[in-house]
JSON list of C-alpha atoms and ligand atoms in Angstrom, two decimals:
[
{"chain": "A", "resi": 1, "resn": "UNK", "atom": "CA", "xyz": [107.12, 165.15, 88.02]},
{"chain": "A", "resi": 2, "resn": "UNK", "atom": "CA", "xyz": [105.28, 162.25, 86.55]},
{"chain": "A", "resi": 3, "resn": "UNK", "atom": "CA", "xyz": [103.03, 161.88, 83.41]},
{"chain": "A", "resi": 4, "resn": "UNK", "atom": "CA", "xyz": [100.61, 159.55, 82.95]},
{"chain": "A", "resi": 5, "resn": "UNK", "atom": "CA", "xyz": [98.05, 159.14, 79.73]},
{"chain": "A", "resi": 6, "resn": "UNK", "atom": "CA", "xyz": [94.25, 159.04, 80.36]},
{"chain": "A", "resi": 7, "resn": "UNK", "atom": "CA", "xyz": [91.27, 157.87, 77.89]},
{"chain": "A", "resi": 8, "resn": "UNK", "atom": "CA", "xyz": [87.88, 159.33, 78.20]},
{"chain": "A", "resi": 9, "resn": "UNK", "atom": "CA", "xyz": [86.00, 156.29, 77.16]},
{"chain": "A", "resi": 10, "resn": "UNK", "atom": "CA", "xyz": [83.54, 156.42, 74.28]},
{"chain": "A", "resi": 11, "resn": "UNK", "atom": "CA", "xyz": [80.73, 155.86, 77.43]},
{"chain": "A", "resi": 12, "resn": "UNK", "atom": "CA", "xyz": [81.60, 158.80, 79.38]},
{"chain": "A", "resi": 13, "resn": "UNK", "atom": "CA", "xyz": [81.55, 161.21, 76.32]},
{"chain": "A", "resi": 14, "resn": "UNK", "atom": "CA", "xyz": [78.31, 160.13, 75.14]},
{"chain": "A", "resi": 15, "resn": "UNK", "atom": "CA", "xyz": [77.09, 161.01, 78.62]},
{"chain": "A", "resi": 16, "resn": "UNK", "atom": "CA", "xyz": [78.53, 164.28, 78.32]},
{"chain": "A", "resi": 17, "resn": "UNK", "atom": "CA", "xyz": [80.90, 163.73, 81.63]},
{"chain": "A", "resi": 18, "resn": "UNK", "atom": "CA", "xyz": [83.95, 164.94, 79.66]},
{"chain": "A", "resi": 19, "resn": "UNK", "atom": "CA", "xyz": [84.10, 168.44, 81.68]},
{"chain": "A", "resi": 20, "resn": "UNK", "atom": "CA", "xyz": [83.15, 166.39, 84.82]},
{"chain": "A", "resi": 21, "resn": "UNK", "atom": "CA", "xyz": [85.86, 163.32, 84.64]},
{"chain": "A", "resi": 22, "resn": "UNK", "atom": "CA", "xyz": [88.75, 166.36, 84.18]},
{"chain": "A", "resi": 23, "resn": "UNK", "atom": "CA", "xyz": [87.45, 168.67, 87.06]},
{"chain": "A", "resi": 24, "resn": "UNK", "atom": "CA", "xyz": [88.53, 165.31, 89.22]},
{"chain": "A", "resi": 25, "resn": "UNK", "atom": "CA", "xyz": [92.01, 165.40, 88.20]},
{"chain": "A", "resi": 26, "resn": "UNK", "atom": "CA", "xyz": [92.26, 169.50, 88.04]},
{"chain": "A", "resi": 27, "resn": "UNK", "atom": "CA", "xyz": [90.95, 169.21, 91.55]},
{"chain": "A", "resi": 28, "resn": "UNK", "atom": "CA", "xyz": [93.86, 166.95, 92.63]},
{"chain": "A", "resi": 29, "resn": "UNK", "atom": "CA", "xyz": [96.40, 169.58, 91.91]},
{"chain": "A", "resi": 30, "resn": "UNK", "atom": "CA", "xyz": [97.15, 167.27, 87.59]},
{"chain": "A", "resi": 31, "resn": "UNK", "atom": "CA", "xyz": [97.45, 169.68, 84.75]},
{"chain": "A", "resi": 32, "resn": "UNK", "atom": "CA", "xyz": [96.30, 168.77, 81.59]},
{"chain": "A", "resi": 33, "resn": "UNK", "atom": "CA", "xyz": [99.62, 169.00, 79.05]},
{"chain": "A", "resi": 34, "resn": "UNK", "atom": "CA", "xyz": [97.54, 167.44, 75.96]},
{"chain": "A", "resi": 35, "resn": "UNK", "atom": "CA", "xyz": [94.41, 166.66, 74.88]},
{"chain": "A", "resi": 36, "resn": "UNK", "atom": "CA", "xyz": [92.78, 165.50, 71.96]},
{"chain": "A", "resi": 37, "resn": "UNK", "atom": "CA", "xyz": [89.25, 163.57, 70.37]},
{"chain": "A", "resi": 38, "resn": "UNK", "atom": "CA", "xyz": [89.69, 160.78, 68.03]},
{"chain": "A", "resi": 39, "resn": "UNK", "atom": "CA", "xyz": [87.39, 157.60, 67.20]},
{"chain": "A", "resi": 40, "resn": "UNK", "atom": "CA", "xyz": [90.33, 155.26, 66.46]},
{"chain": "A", "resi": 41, "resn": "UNK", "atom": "CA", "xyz": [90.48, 152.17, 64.81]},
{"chain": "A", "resi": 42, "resn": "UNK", "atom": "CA", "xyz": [90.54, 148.39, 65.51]},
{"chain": "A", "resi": 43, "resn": "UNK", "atom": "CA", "xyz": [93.98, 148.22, 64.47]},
{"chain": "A", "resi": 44, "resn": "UNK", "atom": "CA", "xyz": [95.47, 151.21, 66.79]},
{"chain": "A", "resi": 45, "resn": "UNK", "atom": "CA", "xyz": [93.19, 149.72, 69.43]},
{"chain": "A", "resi": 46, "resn": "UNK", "atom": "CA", "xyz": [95.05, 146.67, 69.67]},
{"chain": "A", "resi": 47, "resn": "UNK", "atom": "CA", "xyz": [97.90, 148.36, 69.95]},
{"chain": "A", "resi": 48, "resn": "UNK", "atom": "CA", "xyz": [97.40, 150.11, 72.93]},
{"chain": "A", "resi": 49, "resn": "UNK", "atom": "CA", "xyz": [95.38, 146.64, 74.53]},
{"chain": "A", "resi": 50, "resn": "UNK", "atom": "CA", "xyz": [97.90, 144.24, 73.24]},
{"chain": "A", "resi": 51, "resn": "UNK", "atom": "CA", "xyz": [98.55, 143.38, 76.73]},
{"chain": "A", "resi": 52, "resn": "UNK", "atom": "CA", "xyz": [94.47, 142.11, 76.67]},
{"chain": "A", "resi": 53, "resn": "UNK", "atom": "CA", "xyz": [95.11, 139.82, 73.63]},
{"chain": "A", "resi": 54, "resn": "UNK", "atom": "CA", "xyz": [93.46, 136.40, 73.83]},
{"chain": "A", "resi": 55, "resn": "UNK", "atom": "CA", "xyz": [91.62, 137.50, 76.99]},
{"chain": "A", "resi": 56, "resn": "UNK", "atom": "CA", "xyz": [88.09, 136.35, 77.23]},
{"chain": "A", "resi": 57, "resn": "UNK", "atom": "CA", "xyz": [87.24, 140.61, 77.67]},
{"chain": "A", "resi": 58, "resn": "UNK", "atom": "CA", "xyz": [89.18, 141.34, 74.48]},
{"chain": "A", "resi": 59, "resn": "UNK", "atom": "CA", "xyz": [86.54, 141.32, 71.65]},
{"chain": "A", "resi": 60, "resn": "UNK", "atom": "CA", "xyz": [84.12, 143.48, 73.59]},
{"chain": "A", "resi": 61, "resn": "UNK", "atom": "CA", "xyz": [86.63, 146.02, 74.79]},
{"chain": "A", "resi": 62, "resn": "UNK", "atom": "CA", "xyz": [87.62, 146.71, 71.05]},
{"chain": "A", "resi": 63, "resn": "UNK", "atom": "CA", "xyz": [84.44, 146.96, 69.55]},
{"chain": "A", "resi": 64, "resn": "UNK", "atom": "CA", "xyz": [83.11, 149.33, 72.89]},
{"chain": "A", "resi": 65, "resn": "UNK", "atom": "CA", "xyz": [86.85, 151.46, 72.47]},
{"chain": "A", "resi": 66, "resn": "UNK", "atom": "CA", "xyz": [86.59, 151.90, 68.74]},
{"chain": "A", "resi": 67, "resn": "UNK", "atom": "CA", "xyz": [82.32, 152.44, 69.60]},
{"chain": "A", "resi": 68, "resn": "UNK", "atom": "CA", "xyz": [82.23, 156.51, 68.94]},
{"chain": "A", "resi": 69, "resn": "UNK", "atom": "CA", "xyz": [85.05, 159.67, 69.87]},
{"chain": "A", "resi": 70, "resn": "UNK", "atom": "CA", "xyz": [86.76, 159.16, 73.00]},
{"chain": "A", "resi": 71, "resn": "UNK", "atom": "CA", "xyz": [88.85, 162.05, 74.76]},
{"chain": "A", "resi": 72, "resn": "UNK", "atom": "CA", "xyz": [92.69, 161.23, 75.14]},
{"chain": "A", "resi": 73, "resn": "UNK", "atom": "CA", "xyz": [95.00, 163.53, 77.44]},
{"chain": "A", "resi": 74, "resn": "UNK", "atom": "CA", "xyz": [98.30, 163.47, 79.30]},
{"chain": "A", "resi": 75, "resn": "UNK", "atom": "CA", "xyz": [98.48, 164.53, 83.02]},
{"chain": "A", "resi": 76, "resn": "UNK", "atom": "CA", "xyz": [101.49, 166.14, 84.64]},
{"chain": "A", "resi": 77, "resn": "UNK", "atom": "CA", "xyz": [101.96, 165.90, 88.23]},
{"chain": "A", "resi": 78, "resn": "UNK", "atom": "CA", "xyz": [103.61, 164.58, 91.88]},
{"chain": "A", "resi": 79, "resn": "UNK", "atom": "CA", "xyz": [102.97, 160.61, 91.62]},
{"chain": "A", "resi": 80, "resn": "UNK", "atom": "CA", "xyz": [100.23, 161.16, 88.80]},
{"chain": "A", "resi": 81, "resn": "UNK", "atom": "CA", "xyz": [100.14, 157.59, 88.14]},
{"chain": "A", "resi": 82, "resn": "UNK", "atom": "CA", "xyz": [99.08, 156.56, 91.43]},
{"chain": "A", "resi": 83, "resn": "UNK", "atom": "CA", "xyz": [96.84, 159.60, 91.78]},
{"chain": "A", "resi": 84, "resn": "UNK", "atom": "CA", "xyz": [95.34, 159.12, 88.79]},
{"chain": "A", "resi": 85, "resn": "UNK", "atom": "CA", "xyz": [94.29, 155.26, 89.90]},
{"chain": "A", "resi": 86, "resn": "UNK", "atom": "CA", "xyz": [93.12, 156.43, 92.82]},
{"chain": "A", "resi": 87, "resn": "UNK", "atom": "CA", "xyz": [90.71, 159.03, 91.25]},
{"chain": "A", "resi": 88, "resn": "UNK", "atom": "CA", "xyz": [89.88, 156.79, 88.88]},
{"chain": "A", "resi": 89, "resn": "UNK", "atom": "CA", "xyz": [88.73, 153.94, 91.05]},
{"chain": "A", "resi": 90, "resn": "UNK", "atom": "CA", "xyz": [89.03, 150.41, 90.39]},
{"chain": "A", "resi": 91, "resn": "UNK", "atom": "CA", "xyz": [88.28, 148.33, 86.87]},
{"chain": "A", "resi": 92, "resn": "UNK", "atom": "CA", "xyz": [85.16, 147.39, 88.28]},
{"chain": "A", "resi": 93, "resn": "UNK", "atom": "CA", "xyz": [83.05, 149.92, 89.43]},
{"chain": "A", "resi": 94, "resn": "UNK", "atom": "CA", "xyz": [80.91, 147.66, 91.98]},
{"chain": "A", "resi": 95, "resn": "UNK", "atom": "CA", "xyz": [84.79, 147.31, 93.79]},
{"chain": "A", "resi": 96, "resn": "UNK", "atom": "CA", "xyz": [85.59, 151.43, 93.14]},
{"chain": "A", "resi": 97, "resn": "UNK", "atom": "CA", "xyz": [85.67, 153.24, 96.31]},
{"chain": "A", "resi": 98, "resn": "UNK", "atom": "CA", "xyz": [82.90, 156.15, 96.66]},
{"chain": "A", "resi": 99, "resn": "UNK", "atom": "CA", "xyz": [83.79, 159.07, 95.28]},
{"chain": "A", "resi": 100, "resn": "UNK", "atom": "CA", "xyz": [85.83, 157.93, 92.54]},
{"chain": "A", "resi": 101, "resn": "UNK", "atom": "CA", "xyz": [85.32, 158.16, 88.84]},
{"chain": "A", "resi": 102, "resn": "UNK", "atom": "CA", "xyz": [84.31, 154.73, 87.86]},
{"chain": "A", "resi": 103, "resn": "UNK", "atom": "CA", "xyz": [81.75, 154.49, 91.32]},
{"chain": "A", "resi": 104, "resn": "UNK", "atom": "CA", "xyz": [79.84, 157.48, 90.12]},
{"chain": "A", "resi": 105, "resn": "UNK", "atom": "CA", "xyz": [79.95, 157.13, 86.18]},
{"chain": "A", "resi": 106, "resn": "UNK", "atom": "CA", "xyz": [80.72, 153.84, 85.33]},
{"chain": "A", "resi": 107, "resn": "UNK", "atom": "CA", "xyz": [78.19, 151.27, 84.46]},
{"chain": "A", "resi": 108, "resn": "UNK", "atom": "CA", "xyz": [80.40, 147.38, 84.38]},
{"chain": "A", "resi": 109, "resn": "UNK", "atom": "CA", "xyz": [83.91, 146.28, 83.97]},
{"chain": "A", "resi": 110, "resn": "UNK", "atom": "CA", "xyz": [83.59, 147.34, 79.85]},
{"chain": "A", "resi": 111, "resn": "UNK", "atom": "CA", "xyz": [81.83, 150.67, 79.75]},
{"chain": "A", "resi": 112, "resn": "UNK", "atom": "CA", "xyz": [84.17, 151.69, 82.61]},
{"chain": "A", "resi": 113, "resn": "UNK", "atom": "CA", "xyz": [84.28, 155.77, 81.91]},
{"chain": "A", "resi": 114, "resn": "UNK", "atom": "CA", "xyz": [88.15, 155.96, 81.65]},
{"chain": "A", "resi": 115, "resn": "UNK", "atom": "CA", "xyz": [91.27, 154.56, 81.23]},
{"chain": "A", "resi": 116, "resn": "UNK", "atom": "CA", "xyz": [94.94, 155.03, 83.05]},
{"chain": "A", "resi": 117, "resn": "UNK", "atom": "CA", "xyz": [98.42, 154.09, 82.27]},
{"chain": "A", "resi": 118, "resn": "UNK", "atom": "CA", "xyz": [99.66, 151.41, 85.06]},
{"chain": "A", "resi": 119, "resn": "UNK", "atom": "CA", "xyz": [102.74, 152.24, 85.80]},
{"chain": "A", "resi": 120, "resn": "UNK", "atom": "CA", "xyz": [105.61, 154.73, 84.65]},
{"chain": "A", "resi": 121, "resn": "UNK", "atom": "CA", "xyz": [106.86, 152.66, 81.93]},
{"chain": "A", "resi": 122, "resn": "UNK", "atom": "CA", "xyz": [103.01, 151.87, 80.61]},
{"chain": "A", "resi": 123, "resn": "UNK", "atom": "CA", "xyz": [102.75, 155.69, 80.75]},
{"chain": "A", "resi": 124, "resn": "UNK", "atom": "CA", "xyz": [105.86, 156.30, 78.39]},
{"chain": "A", "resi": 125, "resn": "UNK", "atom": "CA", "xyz": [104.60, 153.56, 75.97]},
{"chain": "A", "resi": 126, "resn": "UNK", "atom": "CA", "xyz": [101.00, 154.85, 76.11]},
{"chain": "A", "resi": 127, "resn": "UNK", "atom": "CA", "xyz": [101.90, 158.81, 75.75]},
{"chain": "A", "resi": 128, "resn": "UNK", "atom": "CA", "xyz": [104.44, 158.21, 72.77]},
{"chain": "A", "resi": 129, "resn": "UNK", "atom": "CA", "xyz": [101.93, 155.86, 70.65]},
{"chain": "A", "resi": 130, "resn": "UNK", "atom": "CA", "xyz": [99.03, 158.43, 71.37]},
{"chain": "A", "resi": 131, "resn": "UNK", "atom": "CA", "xyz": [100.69, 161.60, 71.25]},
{"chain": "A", "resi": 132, "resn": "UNK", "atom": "CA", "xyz": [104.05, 161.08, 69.68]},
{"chain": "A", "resi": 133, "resn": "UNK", "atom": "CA", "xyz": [107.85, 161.32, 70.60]},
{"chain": "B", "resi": 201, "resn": "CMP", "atom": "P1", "xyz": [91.39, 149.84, 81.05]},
{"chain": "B", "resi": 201, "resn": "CMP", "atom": "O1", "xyz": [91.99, 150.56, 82.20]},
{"chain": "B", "resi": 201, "resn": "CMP", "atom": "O2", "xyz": [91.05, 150.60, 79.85]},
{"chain": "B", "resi": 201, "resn": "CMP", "atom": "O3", "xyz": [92.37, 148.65, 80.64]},
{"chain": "B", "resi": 201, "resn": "CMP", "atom": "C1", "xyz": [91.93, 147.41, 80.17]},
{"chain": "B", "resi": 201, "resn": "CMP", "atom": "C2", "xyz": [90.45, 147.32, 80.11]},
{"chain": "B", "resi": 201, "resn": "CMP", "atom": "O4", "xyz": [89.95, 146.01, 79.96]},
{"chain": "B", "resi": 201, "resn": "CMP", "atom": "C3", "xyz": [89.89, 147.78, 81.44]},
{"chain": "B", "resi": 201, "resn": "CMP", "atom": "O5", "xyz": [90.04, 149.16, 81.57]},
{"chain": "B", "resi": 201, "resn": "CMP", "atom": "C4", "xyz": [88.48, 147.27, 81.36]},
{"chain": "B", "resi": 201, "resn": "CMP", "atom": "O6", "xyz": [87.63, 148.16, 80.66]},
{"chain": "B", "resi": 201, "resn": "CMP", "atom": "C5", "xyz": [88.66, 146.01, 80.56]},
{"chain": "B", "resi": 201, "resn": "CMP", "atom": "N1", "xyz": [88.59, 144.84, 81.45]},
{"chain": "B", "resi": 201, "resn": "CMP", "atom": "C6", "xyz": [89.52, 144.44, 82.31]},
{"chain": "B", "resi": 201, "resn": "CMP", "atom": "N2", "xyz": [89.13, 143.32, 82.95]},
{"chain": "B", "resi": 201, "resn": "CMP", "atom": "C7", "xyz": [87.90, 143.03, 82.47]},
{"chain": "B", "resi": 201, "resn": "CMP", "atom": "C8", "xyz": [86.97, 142.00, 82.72]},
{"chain": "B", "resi": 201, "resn": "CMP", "atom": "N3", "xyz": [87.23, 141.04, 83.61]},
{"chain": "B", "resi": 201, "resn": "CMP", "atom": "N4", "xyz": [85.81, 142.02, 82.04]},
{"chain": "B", "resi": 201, "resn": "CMP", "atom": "C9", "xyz": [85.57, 143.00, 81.14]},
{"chain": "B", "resi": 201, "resn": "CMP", "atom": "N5", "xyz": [86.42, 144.01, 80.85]},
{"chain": "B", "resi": 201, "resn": "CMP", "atom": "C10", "xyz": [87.57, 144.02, 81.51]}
]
């Protein structure tokens, strides 16, 4: 079974859609393994977007990420990585399919309601600097 790490954006917890956002994954068979609420800092921020570096984007996804508590978790289940994406909808919620997270909650490409690991090795990366070995 796979394991993927999520974000609950600063956006979506100031809207209160915490309880909301997880019902989608419970409902698609993911169990929650960990979970925690942190407002982290510029310089653990760029550690998990160092991939984003230089990018036009960059400067206003670290001040929005670093912006107020988000929720992080890790989600255990058949192909969660995929799944995941797929619940989550695409980066741009104009483009996410309807029914998706970022089609009903999100409001641009920034304040995009969540975040998911990419791929398997993404998710290892992303799951030991948030939660540890
Ligand atoms: P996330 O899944 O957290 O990973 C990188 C983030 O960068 C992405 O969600 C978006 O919030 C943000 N992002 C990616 N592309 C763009 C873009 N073209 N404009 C603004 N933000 C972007």
């Amino acid at each position: 079974m796979e394991k993927t790490l999520v974000l609950i954006k600063p956006d979506a917890v100031r809207k209160k859609l915490i309880g909301k956002i997880i019902s989608k994954y419970e409902e698609n068979n993911l169990s929650i393994i960990k979970l925690k609420m942190e407002t982290i800092t510029e310089e653990f921020a760029s550690i998990h977007y160092s991939e984003h570096i230089g990018k036009g984007f960059y400067n206003n996804l670290l001040s929005f990420i670093t912006s107020g508590p988000l929720c992080a978790l890790v989600l255990q289940g058949e192909d969660a990585v995929e799944k995941v994406r797929e619940i989550n909808g695409k980066t741009d919620p104009e483009l996410a399919k309807e029914g998706t997270i970022r089609r009903l909650y999100a409001e641009n490409k920034t304040e995009n309601c969540v975040h998911a690991s990419d791929s398997l090795e993404s998710a290892k990366r992303e799951i030991e600097l948030w939660f540890g070995k």
